[in-house]
mmCIF file with all atom_site columns, C-alpha atoms in Angstrom:
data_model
loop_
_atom_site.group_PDB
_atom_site.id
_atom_site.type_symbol
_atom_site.label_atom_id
_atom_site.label_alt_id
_atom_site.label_comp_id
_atom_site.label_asym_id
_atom_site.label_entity_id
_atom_site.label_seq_id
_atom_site.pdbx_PDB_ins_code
_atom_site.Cartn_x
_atom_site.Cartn_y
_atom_site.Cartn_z
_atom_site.occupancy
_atom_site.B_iso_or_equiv
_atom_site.pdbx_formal_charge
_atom_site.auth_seq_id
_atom_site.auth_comp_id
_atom_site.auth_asym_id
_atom_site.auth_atom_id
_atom_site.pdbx_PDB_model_num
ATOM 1   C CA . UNK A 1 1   ? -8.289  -2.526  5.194  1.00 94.00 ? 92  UNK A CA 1
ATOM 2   C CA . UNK A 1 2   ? -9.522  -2.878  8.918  1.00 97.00 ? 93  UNK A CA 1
ATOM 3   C CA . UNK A 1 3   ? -7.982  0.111   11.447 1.00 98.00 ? 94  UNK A CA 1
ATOM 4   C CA . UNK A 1 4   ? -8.123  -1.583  15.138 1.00 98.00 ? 95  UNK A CA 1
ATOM 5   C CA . UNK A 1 5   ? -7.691  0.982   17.855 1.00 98.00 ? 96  UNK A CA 1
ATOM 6   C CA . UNK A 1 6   ? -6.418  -1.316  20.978 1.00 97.00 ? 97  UNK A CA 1
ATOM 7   C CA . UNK A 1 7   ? -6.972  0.849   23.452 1.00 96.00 ? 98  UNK A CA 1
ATOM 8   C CA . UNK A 1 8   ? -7.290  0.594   27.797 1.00 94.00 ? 99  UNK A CA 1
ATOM 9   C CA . UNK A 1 9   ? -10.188 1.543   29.384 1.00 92.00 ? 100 UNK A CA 1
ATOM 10  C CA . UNK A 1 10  ? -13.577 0.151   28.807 1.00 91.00 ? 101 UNK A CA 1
ATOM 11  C CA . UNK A 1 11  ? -15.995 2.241   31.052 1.00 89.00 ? 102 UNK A CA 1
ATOM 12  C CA . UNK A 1 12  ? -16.235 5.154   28.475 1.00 93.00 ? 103 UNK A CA 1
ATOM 13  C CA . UNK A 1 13  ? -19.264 8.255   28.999 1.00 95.00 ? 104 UNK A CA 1
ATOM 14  C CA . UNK A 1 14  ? -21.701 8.132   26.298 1.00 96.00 ? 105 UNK A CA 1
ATOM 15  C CA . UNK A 1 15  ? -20.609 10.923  24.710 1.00 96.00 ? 106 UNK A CA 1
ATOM 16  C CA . UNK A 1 16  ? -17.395 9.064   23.648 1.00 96.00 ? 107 UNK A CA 1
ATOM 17  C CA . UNK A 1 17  ? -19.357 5.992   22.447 1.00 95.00 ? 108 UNK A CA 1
ATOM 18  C CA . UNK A 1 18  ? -21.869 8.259   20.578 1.00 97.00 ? 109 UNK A CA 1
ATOM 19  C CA . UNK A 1 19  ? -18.836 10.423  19.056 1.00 97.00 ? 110 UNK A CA 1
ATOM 20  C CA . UNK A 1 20  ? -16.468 6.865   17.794 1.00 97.00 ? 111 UNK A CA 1
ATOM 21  C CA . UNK A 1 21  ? -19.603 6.142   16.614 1.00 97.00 ? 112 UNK A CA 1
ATOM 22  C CA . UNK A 1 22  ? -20.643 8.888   14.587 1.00 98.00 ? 113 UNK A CA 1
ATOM 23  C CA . UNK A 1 23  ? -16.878 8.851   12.759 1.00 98.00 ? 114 UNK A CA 1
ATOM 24  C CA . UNK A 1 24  ? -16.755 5.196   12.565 1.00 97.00 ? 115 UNK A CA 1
ATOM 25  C CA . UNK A 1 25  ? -20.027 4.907   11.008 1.00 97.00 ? 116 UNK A CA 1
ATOM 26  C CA . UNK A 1 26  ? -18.816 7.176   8.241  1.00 97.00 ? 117 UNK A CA 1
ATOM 27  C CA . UNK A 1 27  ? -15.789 5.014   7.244  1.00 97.00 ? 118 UNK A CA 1
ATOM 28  C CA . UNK A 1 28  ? -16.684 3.200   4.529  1.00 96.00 ? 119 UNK A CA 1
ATOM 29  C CA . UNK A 1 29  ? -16.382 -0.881  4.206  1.00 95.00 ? 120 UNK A CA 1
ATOM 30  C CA . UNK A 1 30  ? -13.219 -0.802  2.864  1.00 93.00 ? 121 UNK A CA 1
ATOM 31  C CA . UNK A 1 31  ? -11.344 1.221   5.798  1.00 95.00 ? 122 UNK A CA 1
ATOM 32  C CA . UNK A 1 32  ? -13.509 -0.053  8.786  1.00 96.00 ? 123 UNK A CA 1
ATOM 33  C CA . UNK A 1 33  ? -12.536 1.211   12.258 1.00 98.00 ? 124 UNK A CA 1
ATOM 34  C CA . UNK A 1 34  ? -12.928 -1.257  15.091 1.00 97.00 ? 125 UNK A CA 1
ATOM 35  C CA . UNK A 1 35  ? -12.225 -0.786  18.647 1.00 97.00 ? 126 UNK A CA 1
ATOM 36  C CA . UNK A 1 36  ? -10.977 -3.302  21.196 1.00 96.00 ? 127 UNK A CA 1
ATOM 37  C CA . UNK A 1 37  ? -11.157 -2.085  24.563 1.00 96.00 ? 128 UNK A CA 1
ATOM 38  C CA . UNK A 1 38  ? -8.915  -3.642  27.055 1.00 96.00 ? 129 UNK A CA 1
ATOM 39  C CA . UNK A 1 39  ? -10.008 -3.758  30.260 1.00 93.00 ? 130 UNK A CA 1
ATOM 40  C CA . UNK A 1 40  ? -7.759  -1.736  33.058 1.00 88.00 ? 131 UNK A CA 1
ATOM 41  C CA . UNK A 1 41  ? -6.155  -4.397  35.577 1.00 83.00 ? 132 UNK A CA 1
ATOM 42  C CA . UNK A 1 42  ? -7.507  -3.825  39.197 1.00 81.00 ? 133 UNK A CA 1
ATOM 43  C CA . UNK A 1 43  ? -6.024  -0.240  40.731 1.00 76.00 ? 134 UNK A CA 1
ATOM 44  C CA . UNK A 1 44  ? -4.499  -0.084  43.872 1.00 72.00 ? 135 UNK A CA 1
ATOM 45  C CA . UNK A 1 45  ? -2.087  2.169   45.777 1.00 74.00 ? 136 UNK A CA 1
ATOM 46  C CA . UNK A 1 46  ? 0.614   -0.076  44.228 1.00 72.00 ? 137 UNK A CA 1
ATOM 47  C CA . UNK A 1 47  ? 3.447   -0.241  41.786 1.00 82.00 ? 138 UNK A CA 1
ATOM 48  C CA . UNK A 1 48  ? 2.817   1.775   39.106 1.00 87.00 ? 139 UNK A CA 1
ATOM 49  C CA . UNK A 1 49  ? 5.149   0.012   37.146 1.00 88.00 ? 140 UNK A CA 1
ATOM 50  C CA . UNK A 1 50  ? 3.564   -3.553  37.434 1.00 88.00 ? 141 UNK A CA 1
ATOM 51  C CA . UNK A 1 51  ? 0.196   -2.038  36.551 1.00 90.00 ? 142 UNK A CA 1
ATOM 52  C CA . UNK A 1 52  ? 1.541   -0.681  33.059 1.00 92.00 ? 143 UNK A CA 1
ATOM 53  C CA . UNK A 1 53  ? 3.178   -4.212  32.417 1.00 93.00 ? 144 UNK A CA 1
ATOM 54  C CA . UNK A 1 54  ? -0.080  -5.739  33.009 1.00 92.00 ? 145 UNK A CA 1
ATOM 55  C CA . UNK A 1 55  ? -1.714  -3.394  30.809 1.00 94.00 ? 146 UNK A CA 1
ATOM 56  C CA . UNK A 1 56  ? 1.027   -4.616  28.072 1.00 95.00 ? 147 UNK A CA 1
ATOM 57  C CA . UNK A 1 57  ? 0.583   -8.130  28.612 1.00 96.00 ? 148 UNK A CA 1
ATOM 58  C CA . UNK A 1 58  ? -2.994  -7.945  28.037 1.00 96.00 ? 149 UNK A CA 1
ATOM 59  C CA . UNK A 1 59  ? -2.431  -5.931  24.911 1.00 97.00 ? 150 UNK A CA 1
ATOM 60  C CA . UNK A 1 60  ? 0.315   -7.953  23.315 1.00 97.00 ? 151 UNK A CA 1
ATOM 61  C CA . UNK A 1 61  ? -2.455  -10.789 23.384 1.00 96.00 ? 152 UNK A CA 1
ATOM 62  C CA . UNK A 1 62  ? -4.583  -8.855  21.918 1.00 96.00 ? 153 UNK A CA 1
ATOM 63  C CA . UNK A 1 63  ? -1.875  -8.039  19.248 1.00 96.00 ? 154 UNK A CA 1
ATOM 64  C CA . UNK A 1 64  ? -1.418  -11.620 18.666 1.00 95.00 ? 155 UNK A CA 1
ATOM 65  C CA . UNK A 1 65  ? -5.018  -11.668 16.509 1.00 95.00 ? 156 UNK A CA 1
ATOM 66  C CA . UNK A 1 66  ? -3.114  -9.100  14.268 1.00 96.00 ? 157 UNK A CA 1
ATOM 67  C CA . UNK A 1 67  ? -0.429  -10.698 12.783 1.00 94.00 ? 158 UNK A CA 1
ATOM 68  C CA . UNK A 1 68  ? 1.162   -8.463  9.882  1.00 94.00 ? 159 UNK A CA 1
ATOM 69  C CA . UNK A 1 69  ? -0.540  -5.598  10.767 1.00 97.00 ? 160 UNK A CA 1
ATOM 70  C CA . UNK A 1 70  ? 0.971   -2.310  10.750 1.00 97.00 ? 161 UNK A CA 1
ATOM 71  C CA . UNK A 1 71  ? 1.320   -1.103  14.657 1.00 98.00 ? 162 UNK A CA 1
ATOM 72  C CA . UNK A 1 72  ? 1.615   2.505   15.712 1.00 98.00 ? 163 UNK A CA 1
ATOM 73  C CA . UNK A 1 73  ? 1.717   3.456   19.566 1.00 97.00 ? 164 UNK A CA 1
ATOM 74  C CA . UNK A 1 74  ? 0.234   6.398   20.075 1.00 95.00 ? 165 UNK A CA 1
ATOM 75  C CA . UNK A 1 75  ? 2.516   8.807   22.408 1.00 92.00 ? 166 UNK A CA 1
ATOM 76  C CA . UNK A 1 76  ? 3.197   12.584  23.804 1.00 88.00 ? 167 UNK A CA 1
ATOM 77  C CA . UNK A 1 77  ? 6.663   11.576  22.436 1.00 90.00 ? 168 UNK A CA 1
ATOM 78  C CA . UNK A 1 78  ? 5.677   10.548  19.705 1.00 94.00 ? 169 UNK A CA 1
ATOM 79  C CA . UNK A 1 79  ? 6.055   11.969  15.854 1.00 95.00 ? 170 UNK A CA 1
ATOM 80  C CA . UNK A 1 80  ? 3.406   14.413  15.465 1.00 94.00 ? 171 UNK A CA 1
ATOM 81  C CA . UNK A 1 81  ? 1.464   13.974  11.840 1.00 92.00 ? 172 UNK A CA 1
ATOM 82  C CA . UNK A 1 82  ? -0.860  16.098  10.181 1.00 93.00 ? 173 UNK A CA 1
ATOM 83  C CA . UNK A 1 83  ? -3.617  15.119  8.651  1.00 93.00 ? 174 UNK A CA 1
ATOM 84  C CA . UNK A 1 84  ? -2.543  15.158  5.214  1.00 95.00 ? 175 UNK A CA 1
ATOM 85  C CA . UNK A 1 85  ? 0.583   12.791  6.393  1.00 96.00 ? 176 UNK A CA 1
ATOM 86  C CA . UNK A 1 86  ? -2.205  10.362  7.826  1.00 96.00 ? 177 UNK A CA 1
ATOM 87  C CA . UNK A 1 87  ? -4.348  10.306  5.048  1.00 96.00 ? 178 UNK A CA 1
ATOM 88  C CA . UNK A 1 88  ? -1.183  9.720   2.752  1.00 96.00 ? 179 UNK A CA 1
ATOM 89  C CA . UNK A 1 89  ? -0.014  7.062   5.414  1.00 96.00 ? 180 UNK A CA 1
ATOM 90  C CA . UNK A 1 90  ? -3.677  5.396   5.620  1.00 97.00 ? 181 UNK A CA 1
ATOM 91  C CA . UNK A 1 91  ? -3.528  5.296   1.882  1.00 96.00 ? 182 UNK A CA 1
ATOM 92  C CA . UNK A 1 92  ? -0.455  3.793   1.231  1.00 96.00 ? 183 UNK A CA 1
ATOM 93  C CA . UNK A 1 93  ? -1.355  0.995   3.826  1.00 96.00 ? 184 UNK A CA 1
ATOM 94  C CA . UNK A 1 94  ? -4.554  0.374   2.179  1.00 95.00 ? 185 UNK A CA 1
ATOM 95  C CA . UNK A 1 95  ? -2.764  0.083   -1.646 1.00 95.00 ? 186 UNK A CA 1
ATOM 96  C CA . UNK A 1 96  ? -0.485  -2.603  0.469  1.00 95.00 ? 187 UNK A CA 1
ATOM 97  C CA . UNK A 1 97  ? -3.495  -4.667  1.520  1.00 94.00 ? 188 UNK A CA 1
ATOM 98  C CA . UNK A 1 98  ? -2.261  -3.749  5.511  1.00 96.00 ? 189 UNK A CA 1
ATOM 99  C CA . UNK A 1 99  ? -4.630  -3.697  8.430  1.00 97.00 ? 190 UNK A CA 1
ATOM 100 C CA . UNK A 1 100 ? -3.327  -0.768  10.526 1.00 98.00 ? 191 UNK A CA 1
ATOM 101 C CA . UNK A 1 101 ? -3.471  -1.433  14.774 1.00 98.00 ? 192 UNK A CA 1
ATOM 102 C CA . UNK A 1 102 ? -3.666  2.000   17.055 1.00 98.00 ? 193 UNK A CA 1
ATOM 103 C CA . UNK A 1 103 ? -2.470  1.296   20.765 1.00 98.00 ? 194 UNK A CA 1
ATOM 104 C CA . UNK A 1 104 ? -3.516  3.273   23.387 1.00 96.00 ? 195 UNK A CA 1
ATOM 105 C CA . UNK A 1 105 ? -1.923  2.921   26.585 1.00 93.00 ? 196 UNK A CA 1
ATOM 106 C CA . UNK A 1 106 ? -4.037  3.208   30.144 1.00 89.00 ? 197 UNK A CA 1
ATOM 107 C CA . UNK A 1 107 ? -3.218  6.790   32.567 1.00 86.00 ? 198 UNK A CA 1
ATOM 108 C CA . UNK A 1 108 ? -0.412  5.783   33.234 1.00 88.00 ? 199 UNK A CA 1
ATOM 109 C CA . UNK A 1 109 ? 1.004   5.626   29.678 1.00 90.00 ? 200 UNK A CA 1
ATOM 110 C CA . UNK A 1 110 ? 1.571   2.821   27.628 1.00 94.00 ? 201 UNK A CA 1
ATOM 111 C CA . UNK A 1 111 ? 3.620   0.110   28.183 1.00 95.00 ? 202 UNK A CA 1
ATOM 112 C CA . UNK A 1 112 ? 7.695   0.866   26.825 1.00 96.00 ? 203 UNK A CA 1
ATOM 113 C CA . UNK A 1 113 ? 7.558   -3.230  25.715 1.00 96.00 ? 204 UNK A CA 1
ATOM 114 C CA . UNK A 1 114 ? 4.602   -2.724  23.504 1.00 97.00 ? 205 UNK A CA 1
ATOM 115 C CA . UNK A 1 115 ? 5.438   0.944   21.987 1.00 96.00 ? 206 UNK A CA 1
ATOM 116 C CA . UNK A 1 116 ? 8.898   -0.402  21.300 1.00 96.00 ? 207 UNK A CA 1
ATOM 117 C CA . UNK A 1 117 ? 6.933   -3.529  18.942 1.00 95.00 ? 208 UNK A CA 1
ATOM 118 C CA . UNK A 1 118 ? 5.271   -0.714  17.016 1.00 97.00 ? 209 UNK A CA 1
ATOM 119 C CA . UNK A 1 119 ? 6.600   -0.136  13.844 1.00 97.00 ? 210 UNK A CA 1
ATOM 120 C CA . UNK A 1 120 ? 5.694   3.922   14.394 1.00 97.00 ? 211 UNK A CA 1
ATOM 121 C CA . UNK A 1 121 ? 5.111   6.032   17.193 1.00 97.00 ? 212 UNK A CA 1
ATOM 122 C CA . UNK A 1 122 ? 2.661   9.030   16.583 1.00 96.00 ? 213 UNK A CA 1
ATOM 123 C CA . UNK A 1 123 ? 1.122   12.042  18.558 1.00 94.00 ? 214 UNK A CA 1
ATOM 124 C CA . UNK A 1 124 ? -1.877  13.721  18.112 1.00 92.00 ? 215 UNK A CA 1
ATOM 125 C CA . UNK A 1 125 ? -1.104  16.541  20.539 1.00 90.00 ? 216 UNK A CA 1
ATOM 126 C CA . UNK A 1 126 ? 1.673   18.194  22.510 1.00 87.00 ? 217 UNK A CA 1
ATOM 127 C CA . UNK A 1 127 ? -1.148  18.370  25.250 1.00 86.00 ? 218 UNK A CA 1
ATOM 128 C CA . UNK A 1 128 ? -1.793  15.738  27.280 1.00 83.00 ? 219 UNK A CA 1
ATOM 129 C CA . UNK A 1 129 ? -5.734  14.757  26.607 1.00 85.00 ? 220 UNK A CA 1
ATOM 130 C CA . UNK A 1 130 ? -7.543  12.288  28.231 1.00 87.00 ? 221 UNK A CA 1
ATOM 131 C CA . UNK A 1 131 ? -8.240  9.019   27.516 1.00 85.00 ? 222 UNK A CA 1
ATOM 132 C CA . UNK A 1 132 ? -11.469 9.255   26.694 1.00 90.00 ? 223 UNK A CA 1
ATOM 133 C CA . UNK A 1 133 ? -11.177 12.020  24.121 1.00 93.00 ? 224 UNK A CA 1
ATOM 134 C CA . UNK A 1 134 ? -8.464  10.648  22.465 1.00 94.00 ? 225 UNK A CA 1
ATOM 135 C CA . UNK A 1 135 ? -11.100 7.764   20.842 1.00 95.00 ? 226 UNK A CA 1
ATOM 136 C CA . UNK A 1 136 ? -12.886 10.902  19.256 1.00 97.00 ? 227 UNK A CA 1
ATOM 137 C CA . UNK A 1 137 ? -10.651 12.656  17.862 1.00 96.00 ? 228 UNK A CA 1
ATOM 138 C CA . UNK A 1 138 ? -8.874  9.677   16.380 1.00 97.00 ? 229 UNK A CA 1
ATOM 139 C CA . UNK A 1 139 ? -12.023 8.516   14.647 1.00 97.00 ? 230 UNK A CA 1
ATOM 140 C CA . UNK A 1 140 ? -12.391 12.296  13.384 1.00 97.00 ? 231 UNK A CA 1
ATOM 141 C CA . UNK A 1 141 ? -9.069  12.413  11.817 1.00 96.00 ? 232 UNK A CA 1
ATOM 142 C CA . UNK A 1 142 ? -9.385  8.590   10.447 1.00 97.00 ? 233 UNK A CA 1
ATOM 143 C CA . UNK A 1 143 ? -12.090 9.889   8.848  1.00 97.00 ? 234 UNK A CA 1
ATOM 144 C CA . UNK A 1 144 ? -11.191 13.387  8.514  1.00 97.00 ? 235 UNK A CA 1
ATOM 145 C CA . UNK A 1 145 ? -7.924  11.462  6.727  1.00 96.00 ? 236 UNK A CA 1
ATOM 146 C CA . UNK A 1 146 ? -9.599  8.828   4.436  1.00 96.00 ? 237 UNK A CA 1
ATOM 147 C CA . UNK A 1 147 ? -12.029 12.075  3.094  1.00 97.00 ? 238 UNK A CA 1
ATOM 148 C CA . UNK A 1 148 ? -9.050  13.324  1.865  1.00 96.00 ? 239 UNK A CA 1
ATOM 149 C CA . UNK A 1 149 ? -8.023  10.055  -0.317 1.00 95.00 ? 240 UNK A CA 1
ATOM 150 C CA . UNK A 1 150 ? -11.566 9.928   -1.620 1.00 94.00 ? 241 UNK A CA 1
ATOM 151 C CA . UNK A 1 151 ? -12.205 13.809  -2.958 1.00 94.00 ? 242 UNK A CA 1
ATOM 152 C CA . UNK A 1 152 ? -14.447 14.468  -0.089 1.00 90.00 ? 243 UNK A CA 1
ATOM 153 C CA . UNK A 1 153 ? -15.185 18.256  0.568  1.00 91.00 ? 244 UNK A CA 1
ATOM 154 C CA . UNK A 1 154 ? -15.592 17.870  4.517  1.00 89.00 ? 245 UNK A CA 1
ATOM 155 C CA . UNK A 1 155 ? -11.815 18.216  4.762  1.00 80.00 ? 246 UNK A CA 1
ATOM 156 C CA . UNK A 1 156 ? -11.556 22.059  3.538  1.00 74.00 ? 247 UNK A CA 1
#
């Protein structure tokens, strides 16, 4: 099973890189976790609105690469899961033989075309976080989640 966090943004601090990292590298090589950063479309004091679309466009080409994957959009709005839901949700799509595709929208949110493809939309938080922290804490609970399926004590 392959987890693909889509995600826009690709001028991240270190400390982001070094913390993905430090989860991802844990996952073992049947539940890897790859990121594909999107780059954001040129800002300007401009329509909003055409900037998100942009940011879907270039992520629904990105989605083409993962046909049959199982999407989830990552939203405020979205269903909020604890971690024993995801690790029973990451196992179940790893029994089906389903690579699982995370989209992150840009700061302006993510694109109502895309999050209405996803097959589920999740929330990590109430709170708005940034963008940058989100790729963290995601990696934490995808591992945090897939410690749970394998008897791991670091989920207490």
């Amino acid at each position: 099973m392959r987890i693909h966090l889509l995600a826009i943004g690709t001028k991240m601090p270190a400390w982001v890189e070094q913390g993905f990292q430090e989860y991802r590298k844990r996952l073992p090589p049947d539940m890897r976790l790859e990121l594909e950063a999107i780059p954001l479309p040129k800002r300007s004091r401009g329509d909003t609105a055409a900037l998100v679309r942009a940011e879907g466009e270039a992520m629904e080409k990105r989605l083409e690469k993962h046909p049959g994957a199982h999407r989830v959009a990552l939203e405020v709005t979205g269903r909020p899961l604890g971690t024993p839901q995801l690790s029973e949700k990451l196992g179940t799509l790893k029994d089906l033989g389903q690579d699982l595709v995370i989209l992150v929208g840009g700061p302006d949110g993510l694109c109502p075309r895309v999050s209405a493809a996803a097959h589920e939309r999740w929330s990590l938080s109430a709170l708005t976080l940034p963008h940058p922290l989100v790729r963290v804490l995601l990696a934490e609970q995808l591992y945090r989640g897939w410690t749970l399926l394998a008897g791991h004590p670091y989920h207490r």
